[in-house]
Amino acid sequence: MWRDLAPLGRDPGSGGYRRYAWTAADADCRAWFRAQAEDRGLTCEVDRNGNQWAWLGDPLAGDAVVTGSHLDSVPDGGAFDGPLGVVSSFAALDELRRRGARLTKPLAITNFGDEEGARFGLACVGSRLTAGRLTAAQAHELRDGEGVPLPKAMEAAGYDPATLGPDPERLARIGAFVELHVEQGRALDLSGDPVGIASAIWPHGRWRFDFHGEANHAGTTRLADRRDPMLTYAETVLAARREAELAGALATFGKISVEPNGVNAIPSLVRGWLDSRAADQSALDTVVAAIEAAAREAADRAGIDVRVVRESFTPVVEFEHALRDELARILAHRPGSGGREVPVLGTGAGHDAGILSGSLPTAMLFVRNPTGVSHSPAESAAEDDCVAGVLALADVLEGLACA
């Protein structure tokens, strides 16, 4: 499975992945998912929001156990973020069949669409729509960097955007959702454990900073006469790092656009996107407020107009304690574990499981990442750890779906 999936959407220059929503690479990944489902005799369907589902058992029976993740990527992303969860889900089903496990509940594997938000700027679009956390009207307003609306992109890929919207009936038929994911950090590497359980997802969001100055000639305009928004933006980037350290939070300006974007032109507009995350809401509020204040202070000194827009926000997600504890119990009592407790850790990364947590019981398993690097071609996990993740997921699915 890994060998067949690996080439899809991979850029030969960077070695990273460009699997953006509703593109040819996305279509290839969806075809791969469908083929894996059909090879196993599963019933494959696409819901009203473009998410893929592969069912073993009656989808209408209720109390289903669902696992899976996503197959799309950030720009030049790594191979494991998302796909490891999908590949491991199919492999875990294979393991359950090898064991002769007798399922008493329906089981499904899912591929949620547009989790990374690389094309339209909003993460977890597929799960947000399904859970009612994003309205159809809001989704129709999303546009990519070329100005292409989400509905037009869906139509070009052969999907009907008229069906977008909440899907409470589907969610009501799910008793538990467990997502396996490569760890995006080094906590497991430091503890020496191949697999961990998620406790919570930090609150996080994205803010757009627009710095409006005055375009002018780079070769003839005196420094004293310039209203250069790039300088104010640069001060804001440095302030973000400073304020994040003070608040014990994370803050990153990772995307920028410039107008008119000429080498010999002073910009008229610099637009930068801030990603900020923290262990609690108070720390997040503190760091974002401090960054905005620093931006406005620098802008006032330079005669720059600044506008700040919050484009997305996800509050802290505490995974359901009962399901989390059940995962811990299952993994601690499986053969060969010696009763050793599996580590429970928080994460600053958002996931579909976090979006769905307000609608149904969700949990997450993490697989060790030896370097902690993610959203990069250098992202990795050892084969032994991936196998450990598959076996842990199989144990969890057996415990939940065979009870």
Coordinates of C-alpha atoms in Angstrom, one line a residue, residues 12-255:
P12 CA 10.2 15.6 -8.3
G13 CA 12.1 18.7 -7.4
S14 CA 11.4 19.1 -3.7
G15 CA 10.6 15.5 -2.9
G16 CA 7.6 16.8 -1.0
Y17 CA 3.9 16.3 -1.7
R18 CA 1.4 18.6 -3.3
R19 CA -1.8 16.8 -2.8
Y20 CA -4.2 19.7 -2.9
A21 CA -8.0 19.4 -2.7
W22 CA -9.9 18.8 -5.9
T23 CA -6.8 18.5 -8.1
A24 CA -5.4 15.7 -10.2
A25 CA -3.2 14.5 -7.4
D26 CA -6.2 14.5 -5.1
A27 CA -8.2 12.4 -7.6
D28 CA -5.3 9.9 -7.8
C29 CA -5.3 9.5 -4.0
R30 CA -9.1 9.1 -4.0
A31 CA -8.8 6.4 -6.7
W32 CA -6.2 4.6 -4.6
F33 CA -8.5 4.7 -1.6
R34 CA -11.4 3.3 -3.6
A35 CA -9.2 0.5 -5.0
Q36 CA -8.0 -0.5 -1.5
A37 CA -11.7 -0.6 -0.4
E38 CA -12.8 -2.7 -3.3
D39 CA -9.9 -5.1 -3.0
R40 CA -11.1 -5.9 0.5
G41 CA -14.8 -6.2 -0.5
L42 CA -15.8 -3.0 1.3
T43 CA -18.6 -0.8 0.3
C44 CA -17.2 2.5 -0.8
E45 CA -19.2 5.7 -0.9
V46 CA -18.6 9.5 -1.1
D47 CA -20.7 11.6 1.2
R48 CA -22.3 15.0 0.5
N49 CA -19.1 16.8 1.4
G50 CA -16.7 14.8 -0.7
N51 CA -15.4 12.6 2.2
Q52 CA -14.8 8.9 1.3
W53 CA -16.1 6.0 3.4
A54 CA -15.3 2.3 3.1
W55 CA -17.8 0.2 5.0
L56 CA -17.6 -3.4 6.5
G57 CA -21.1 -4.1 7.7
D58 CA -24.3 -2.2 7.4
P59 CA -23.7 1.6 7.4
L60 CA -27.3 2.2 8.6
A61 CA -27.0 -0.2 11.6
G62 CA -25.7 2.5 14.0
D63 CA -23.0 2.5 16.7
A64 CA -20.3 2.1 14.0
V65 CA -16.6 2.2 14.8
V66 CA -14.8 4.4 12.3
T67 CA -11.1 5.0 11.7
G68 CA -9.1 6.8 9.1
S69 CA -7.5 10.2 8.5
H70 CA -6.8 12.2 5.3
L71 CA -4.6 11.9 2.1
D72 CA -4.1 15.6 1.1
S73 CA -1.0 17.6 2.1
V74 CA 0.4 20.9 2.8
P75 CA 2.7 22.4 0.1
D76 CA 5.7 20.1 -0.1
G77 CA 4.5 18.1 2.8
G78 CA 5.8 14.8 4.1
A79 CA 4.6 11.3 3.3
F80 CA 3.2 10.4 6.8
D81 CA 0.9 13.3 7.9
G82 CA -2.5 11.9 7.1
P83 CA -1.7 8.9 4.8
L84 CA -0.1 6.9 7.7
G85 CA -3.6 6.9 9.3
V86 CA -5.4 5.8 6.2
V87 CA -2.8 3.1 5.3
S88 CA -2.7 1.9 8.9
S89 CA -6.5 1.6 8.9
F90 CA -6.6 -0.8 6.0
A91 CA -3.7 -2.7 7.5
A92 CA -5.5 -2.9 10.8
L93 CA -8.5 -4.4 9.1
D94 CA -6.3 -6.9 7.4
E95 CA -4.9 -7.8 10.8
L96 CA -8.3 -8.2 12.3
R97 CA -9.3 -10.6 9.5
R98 CA -6.0 -12.5 10.0
R99 CA -7.0 -13.0 13.7
G100 CA -10.5 -14.1 12.8
A101 CA -12.0 -11.3 14.8
R102 CA -15.8 -11.4 14.8
L103 CA -17.1 -7.8 14.5
T104 CA -20.4 -7.1 16.3
K105 CA -20.6 -3.5 15.0
P106 CA -20.1 -1.9 11.6
L107 CA -16.6 -0.8 10.8
A108 CA -15.6 2.0 8.4
I109 CA -12.4 3.6 7.1
T110 CA -12.6 7.2 6.0
N111 CA -10.6 9.7 4.0
F112 CA -11.6 13.2 5.0
G113 CA -11.3 15.8 2.2
D114 CA -9.2 19.0 2.4
E115 CA -7.9 18.5 5.9
E116 CA -4.8 20.6 5.5
G117 CA -6.5 23.6 3.9
A118 CA -3.5 24.1 1.5
R119 CA -5.6 25.2 -1.4
F120 CA -8.5 27.2 0.1
G121 CA -6.9 28.4 3.3
L122 CA -9.2 26.7 5.8
A123 CA -8.2 23.4 7.5
C124 CA -10.5 20.4 7.9
V125 CA -13.1 21.6 5.3
G126 CA -14.6 18.1 4.8
S127 CA -15.1 17.3 8.5
R128 CA -16.1 20.9 9.4
L129 CA -18.9 20.7 6.8
T130 CA -20.0 17.3 8.0
A131 CA -20.1 18.4 11.7
G132 CA -21.9 21.7 10.9
R133 CA -18.8 23.7 11.9
L134 CA -18.7 25.3 8.4
T135 CA -21.9 26.3 6.5
A136 CA -22.5 25.6 2.9
A137 CA -22.7 29.4 2.3
Q138 CA -19.3 29.9 3.9
A139 CA -17.8 27.0 1.9
H140 CA -19.1 28.5 -1.3
E141 CA -17.1 31.7 -0.5
L142 CA -13.8 29.9 -0.2
R143 CA -11.3 30.7 -3.0
D144 CA -7.8 29.5 -3.8
G145 CA -4.8 31.6 -4.6
E146 CA -5.9 31.8 -8.3
G147 CA -9.3 33.0 -7.3
V148 CA -11.0 29.7 -8.2
P149 CA -14.1 29.2 -5.9
L150 CA -14.4 25.9 -4.0
P151 CA -17.7 25.0 -5.9
K152 CA -16.0 25.4 -9.3
A153 CA -13.1 23.3 -8.2
M154 CA -15.4 20.6 -7.0
E155 CA -17.4 20.6 -10.2
A156 CA -14.1 20.4 -12.2
A157 CA -13.3 17.3 -10.2
G158 CA -16.7 15.7 -10.9
Y159 CA -18.4 16.5 -7.6
D160 CA -21.7 18.4 -6.9
P161 CA -21.2 21.4 -4.6
A162 CA -24.9 21.7 -4.3
T163 CA -24.9 18.9 -1.7
L164 CA -22.5 20.6 0.7
G165 CA -23.7 20.9 4.3
P166 CA -24.1 19.3 7.7
D167 CA -24.6 15.5 7.9
P168 CA -26.0 14.8 11.3
E169 CA -27.7 11.6 10.3
R170 CA -24.3 10.1 9.3
L171 CA -22.6 11.2 12.5
A172 CA -25.5 9.8 14.6
R173 CA -24.7 6.4 13.3
I174 CA -21.1 6.5 14.5
G175 CA -20.4 5.3 18.1
A176 CA -16.6 6.1 18.1
F177 CA -14.0 7.6 15.7
V178 CA -10.3 6.8 16.3
E179 CA -7.7 8.5 14.2
L180 CA -4.1 7.3 14.0
H181 CA -1.5 9.9 13.1
V182 CA 2.2 10.3 13.0
E183 CA 3.3 12.4 16.0
Q184 CA 4.1 16.0 15.0
G185 CA 6.7 16.5 17.7
R186 CA 9.3 14.4 19.7
A187 CA 7.5 13.5 22.9
L188 CA 7.4 9.7 22.1
D189 CA 11.0 9.8 20.9
L190 CA 12.0 11.3 24.2
S191 CA 10.0 8.8 26.2
G192 CA 11.1 5.8 24.2
D193 CA 7.5 4.7 23.3
P194 CA 6.4 3.7 19.7
V195 CA 2.8 4.6 20.3
G196 CA 0.9 7.2 22.4
I197 CA -2.6 8.4 23.0
A198 CA -3.8 12.0 22.5
S199 CA -5.2 13.9 25.5
A200 CA -6.1 17.1 23.9
I201 CA -5.5 19.5 20.9
W202 CA -4.3 23.0 21.8
P203 CA -6.5 25.9 20.8
H204 CA -5.3 27.4 17.6
G205 CA -6.2 29.7 14.7
R206 CA -5.1 31.6 11.7
W207 CA -5.0 35.4 11.4
R208 CA -4.4 37.5 8.3
F209 CA -2.4 40.7 8.7
D210 CA -2.8 43.3 5.8
F211 CA -0.2 46.0 5.8
H212 CA -1.1 48.9 3.3
G213 CA 1.7 51.3 2.3
E214 CA 2.5 53.2 -0.8
A215 CA 4.0 51.7 -4.0
N216 CA 7.0 53.7 -5.4
H217 CA 10.2 53.3 -7.3
A218 CA 12.9 51.4 -5.4
G219 CA 15.7 53.2 -7.2
T220 CA 14.5 56.8 -6.8
T221 CA 12.5 57.1 -3.6
R222 CA 14.5 58.4 -0.6
L223 CA 14.4 56.1 2.4
A224 CA 12.9 59.0 4.5
D225 CA 10.1 59.4 2.0
R226 CA 9.0 55.8 1.9
R227 CA 5.8 54.1 3.3
D228 CA 7.1 50.6 3.0
P229 CA 4.8 48.0 4.5
M230 CA 7.5 45.3 4.2
L231 CA 9.4 46.8 7.1
T232 CA 6.3 46.8 9.3
Y233 CA 5.6 43.2 8.4
A234 CA 9.2 42.3 9.2
E235 CA 8.9 43.9 12.6
T236 CA 5.7 42.0 13.2
V237 CA 7.4 38.7 12.4
L238 CA 10.1 39.4 14.9
A239 CA 7.5 40.5 17.5
A240 CA 5.6 37.2 16.9
R241 CA 8.7 35.2 17.9
R242 CA 9.3 37.4 20.9
E243 CA 5.8 37.3 22.2
A244 CA 5.4 33.6 21.7
E245 CA 8.5 33.0 23.8
L246 CA 7.1 35.2 26.6
A247 CA 3.7 33.6 26.6
G248 CA 5.0 30.0 26.3
A249 CA 3.0 29.7 23.0
L250 CA 3.7 29.1 19.3
A251 CA 3.4 31.8 16.6
T252 CA 4.5 31.5 13.0
F253 CA 4.2 33.7 9.9
G254 CA 4.5 31.0 7.2
K255 CA 2.7 32.6 4.2

